[in-house]
Amino acid sequence: LGVDLVFAPAVEEMYPEEVTRTYDFGGLDRVMEGQYRPGHFNGVAVVVHKLFEIITPDKAYFGEKDYQQLAIIRKLAEIENLKVKVIGSPIVRETDGLAMSSRNSRLSKEERAIAPVIYKTLKKATSLRGTKTVEEVRRFVHEEINNTEKMELEYFEIADSKTLTPIDSWEASDKPRGFVAAYLGNVRLIDNMAFN
């Protein structure tokens, strides 16, 4: 692959003893993804902290598609006083707007044609900020996704970009962001978009 070095340790090398560490992320891990995947972010933090300890990077880049994970890693660096700068990388999208993901390859041809509805709905939702309330925008997204054949919304939330706390009014956050998770057939897709 043209690389100079591959780091591929065995599980026994990385975790010689049972992992018992739990983190307090101040609620970042209990909303949205955390609600549907309890314990997931603690596991992510354990793995990433171990990696940071071994590699001691100056900078670490995490994609904004998994925005909640990015927020968790930033909080981890703060909790552990790590000297790494955690940088968010913008979502990379297909030409039709679908957020790139390895999961996309699991979509049938018909499902792949439907999938950009998520992006289009988020785009439309952000344009409604000036004329609709937060609750009206939430309802709009729920209806758009659930009225799309083969698609079922798991959640849509408008939250503050930093705290991930859901908001009830646009005045409640300087940087609101919309977060969505939906099933298309058996494939779970996630996306998010700034409401600035």
GROMACS .gro file of C-alpha atoms in nm:
model
  196
    1LEU     CA    1   0.000   0.000   0.000
    2GLY     CA    2   0.303   0.226  -0.009
    3VAL     CA    3   0.315   0.288   0.365
    4ASP     CA    4   0.631   0.282   0.578
    5LEU     CA    5   0.483   0.131   0.890
    6VAL     CA    6   0.174  -0.064   0.996
    7PHE     CA    7   0.070  -0.076   1.361
    8ALA     CA    8  -0.142  -0.388   1.410
    9PRO     CA    9  -0.118  -0.503   1.772
   10ALA     CA   10  -0.291  -0.811   1.910
   11VAL     CA   11  -0.582  -0.764   2.152
   12GLU     CA   12  -0.363  -0.912   2.430
   13GLU     CA   13  -0.099  -0.645   2.371
   14MET     CA   14  -0.349  -0.357   2.381
   15TYR     CA   15  -0.560  -0.491   2.668
   16PRO     CA   16  -0.350  -0.721   2.889
   17GLU     CA   17  -0.603  -0.670   3.169
   18GLU     CA   18  -0.981  -0.634   3.170
   19VAL     CA   19  -1.091  -0.279   3.088
   20THR     CA   20  -1.293  -0.126   3.371
   21ARG     CA   21  -1.244   0.246   3.298
   22THR     CA   22  -1.562   0.450   3.265
   23TYR     CA   23  -1.577   0.814   3.163
   24ASP     CA   24  -1.813   1.095   3.257
   25PHE     CA   25  -1.874   1.293   2.941
   26GLY     CA   26  -2.119   1.529   3.108
   27GLY     CA   27  -2.417   1.399   2.912
   28LEU     CA   28  -2.257   1.408   2.564
   29ASP     CA   29  -2.282   1.029   2.554
   30ARG     CA   30  -2.644   1.000   2.669
   31VAL     CA   31  -2.825   1.175   2.382
   32MET     CA   32  -2.892   1.069   2.022
   33GLU     CA   33  -2.652   0.785   1.936
   34GLY     CA   34  -2.583   0.725   2.305
   35GLN     CA   35  -2.955   0.671   2.370
   36TYR     CA   36  -2.967   0.391   2.113
   37ARG     CA   37  -2.618   0.250   2.175
   38PRO     CA   38  -2.553   0.259   2.551
   39GLY     CA   39  -2.187   0.213   2.645
   40HIS     CA   40  -2.071   0.264   2.286
   41PHE     CA   41  -1.891   0.593   2.346
   42ASN     CA   42  -1.715   0.470   2.658
   43GLY     CA   43  -1.573   0.190   2.443
   44VAL     CA   44  -1.468   0.439   2.176
   45ALA     CA   45  -1.294   0.652   2.440
   46VAL     CA   46  -1.104   0.354   2.583
   47VAL     CA   47  -0.973   0.255   2.239
   48VAL     CA   48  -0.887   0.610   2.126
   49HIS     CA   49  -0.718   0.700   2.457
   50LYS     CA   50  -0.502   0.389   2.429
   51LEU     CA   51  -0.411   0.482   2.072
   52PHE     CA   52  -0.325   0.840   2.172
   53GLU     CA   53  -0.103   0.715   2.457
   54ILE     CA   54   0.094   0.492   2.221
   55ILE     CA   55   0.123   0.728   1.923
   56THR     CA   56   0.128   1.064   2.110
   57PRO     CA   57   0.001   1.258   1.806
   58ASP     CA   58   0.006   1.637   1.781
   59LYS     CA   59  -0.318   1.638   1.582
   60ALA     CA   60  -0.599   1.386   1.533
   61TYR     CA   61  -0.863   1.418   1.263
   62PHE     CA   62  -1.216   1.283   1.305
   63GLY     CA   63  -1.493   1.313   1.048
   64GLU     CA   64  -1.793   1.531   1.122
   65LYS     CA   65  -2.031   1.265   0.990
   66ASP     CA   66  -1.989   1.103   1.332
   67TYR     CA   67  -2.023   1.444   1.496
   68GLN     CA   68  -2.116   1.308   1.837
   69GLN     CA   69  -1.808   1.087   1.837
   70LEU     CA   70  -1.597   1.394   1.748
   71ALA     CA   71  -1.746   1.579   2.048
   72ILE     CA   72  -1.672   1.279   2.272
   73ILE     CA   73  -1.307   1.264   2.158
   74ARG     CA   74  -1.267   1.636   2.222
   75LYS     CA   75  -1.408   1.587   2.572
   76LEU     CA   76  -1.178   1.286   2.625
   77ALA     CA   77  -0.873   1.501   2.537
   78GLU     CA   78  -0.996   1.759   2.789
   79ILE     CA   79  -1.064   1.502   3.067
   80GLU     CA   80  -0.727   1.329   3.023
   81ASN     CA   81  -0.540   1.656   2.960
   82LEU     CA   82  -0.402   1.514   2.636
   83LYS     CA   83  -0.172   1.734   2.430
   84VAL     CA   84  -0.344   1.638   2.105
   85LYS     CA   85  -0.542   1.886   1.897
   86VAL     CA   86  -0.865   1.715   1.787
   87ILE     CA   87  -0.976   1.848   1.449
   88GLY     CA   88  -1.309   1.788   1.276
   89SER     CA   89  -1.298   1.703   0.907
   90PRO     CA   90  -1.597   1.811   0.695
   91ILE     CA   91  -1.840   1.544   0.575
   92VAL     CA   92  -1.746   1.407   0.234
   93ARG     CA   93  -2.052   1.358   0.016
   94GLU     CA   94  -2.144   1.178  -0.303
   95THR     CA   95  -2.248   1.402  -0.594
   96ASP     CA   96  -2.614   1.357  -0.493
   97GLY     CA   97  -2.543   1.467  -0.134
   98LEU     CA   98  -2.540   1.130   0.043
   99ALA     CA   99  -2.275   1.128   0.317
  100MET     CA  100  -2.000   0.885   0.219
  101SER     CA  101  -1.990   0.571   0.431
  102SER     CA  102  -1.887   0.209   0.394
  103ARG     CA  103  -2.250   0.128   0.482
  104ASN     CA  104  -2.364   0.277   0.151
  105SER     CA  105  -2.228  -0.030  -0.031
  106ARG     CA  106  -2.488  -0.240   0.154
  107LEU     CA  107  -2.774  -0.048  -0.006
  108SER     CA  108  -2.956  -0.207  -0.300
  109LYS     CA  109  -2.966  -0.007  -0.623
  110GLU     CA  110  -3.322   0.103  -0.542
  111GLU     CA  111  -3.228   0.199  -0.185
  112ARG     CA  112  -2.920   0.389  -0.305
  113ALA     CA  113  -3.147   0.600  -0.526
  114ILE     CA  114  -3.367   0.681  -0.224
  115ALA     CA  115  -3.085   0.754   0.025
  116PRO     CA  116  -3.017   1.119  -0.077
  117VAL     CA  117  -3.358   1.207   0.072
  118ILE     CA  118  -3.177   1.242   0.406
  119TYR     CA  119  -2.942   1.510   0.272
  120LYS     CA  120  -3.219   1.691   0.082
  121THR     CA  121  -3.439   1.691   0.392
  122LEU     CA  122  -3.159   1.832   0.609
  123LYS     CA  123  -3.087   2.103   0.349
  124LYS     CA  124  -3.454   2.201   0.338
  125ALA     CA  125  -3.474   2.192   0.720
  126THR     CA  126  -3.183   2.436   0.755
  127SER     CA  127  -3.355   2.677   0.515
  128LEU     CA  128  -3.665   2.677   0.739
  129ARG     CA  129  -3.479   2.820   1.038
  130GLY     CA  130  -3.582   3.177   0.965
  131THR     CA  131  -3.954   3.107   0.924
  132LYS     CA  132  -4.034   2.800   1.137
  133THR     CA  133  -3.993   2.711   1.504
  134VAL     CA  134  -3.756   2.434   1.616
  135GLU     CA  135  -4.056   2.208   1.678
  136GLU     CA  136  -4.201   2.278   1.332
  137VAL     CA  137  -3.867   2.190   1.172
  138ARG     CA  138  -3.852   1.869   1.377
  139ARG     CA  139  -4.201   1.776   1.257
  140PHE     CA  140  -4.107   1.854   0.897
  141VAL     CA  141  -3.806   1.620   0.908
  142HIS     CA  142  -4.007   1.343   1.077
  143GLU     CA  143  -4.275   1.361   0.809
  144GLU     CA  144  -4.034   1.381   0.515
  145ILE     CA  145  -3.827   1.081   0.624
  146ASN     CA  146  -4.114   0.863   0.743
  147ASN     CA  147  -4.318   0.938   0.429
  148THR     CA  148  -4.031   0.813   0.212
  149GLU     CA  149  -4.083   0.455   0.101
  150LYS     CA  150  -3.850   0.201   0.268
  151MET     CA  151  -3.719   0.464   0.509
  152GLU     CA  152  -3.784   0.484   0.883
  153LEU     CA  153  -3.658   0.762   1.108
  154GLU     CA  154  -3.486   0.650   1.427
  155TYR     CA  155  -3.433   1.004   1.553
  156PHE     CA  156  -3.396   1.362   1.443
  157GLU     CA  157  -3.267   1.616   1.692
  158ILE     CA  158  -3.171   1.981   1.678
  159ALA     CA  159  -2.903   2.039   1.938
  160ASP     CA  160  -2.627   2.278   2.036
  161SER     CA  161  -2.307   2.194   1.844
  162LYS     CA  162  -2.087   2.202   2.153
  163THR     CA  163  -2.299   2.052   2.432
  164LEU     CA  164  -2.524   1.837   2.208
  165THR     CA  165  -2.810   1.947   2.432
  166PRO     CA  166  -3.140   1.949   2.240
  167ILE     CA  167  -3.284   2.297   2.196
  168ASP     CA  168  -3.645   2.417   2.198
  169SER     CA  169  -3.586   2.761   2.045
  170TRP     CA  170  -3.335   2.905   1.798
  171GLU     CA  171  -3.223   3.154   2.064
  172ALA     CA  172  -3.105   2.865   2.284
  173SER     CA  173  -2.791   2.805   2.074
  174ASP     CA  174  -2.544   3.014   1.874
  175LYS     CA  175  -2.457   2.707   1.668
  176PRO     CA  176  -2.749   2.467   1.635
  177ARG     CA  177  -2.703   2.147   1.438
  178GLY     CA  178  -2.948   1.891   1.305
  179PHE     CA  179  -2.872   1.522   1.368
  180VAL     CA  180  -3.050   1.236   1.196
  181ALA     CA  181  -3.041   0.856   1.205
  182ALA     CA  182  -3.268   0.655   0.978
  183TYR     CA  183  -3.306   0.303   0.850
  184LEU     CA  184  -3.325   0.244   0.478
  185GLY     CA  185  -3.419  -0.120   0.453
  186ASN     CA  186  -3.177  -0.288   0.694
  187VAL     CA  187  -2.906  -0.022   0.664
  188ARG     CA  188  -2.877   0.245   0.932
  189LEU     CA  189  -2.763   0.583   0.796
  190ILE     CA  190  -2.660   0.889   0.994
  191ASP     CA  191  -2.600   1.248   0.891
  192ASN     CA  192  -2.592   1.597   1.038
  193MET     CA  193  -2.585   1.956   0.925
  194ALA     CA  194  -2.517   2.297   1.079
  195PHE     CA  195  -2.816   2.529   1.105
  196ASN     CA  196  -2.603   2.846   1.079
   0.00000   0.00000   0.00000
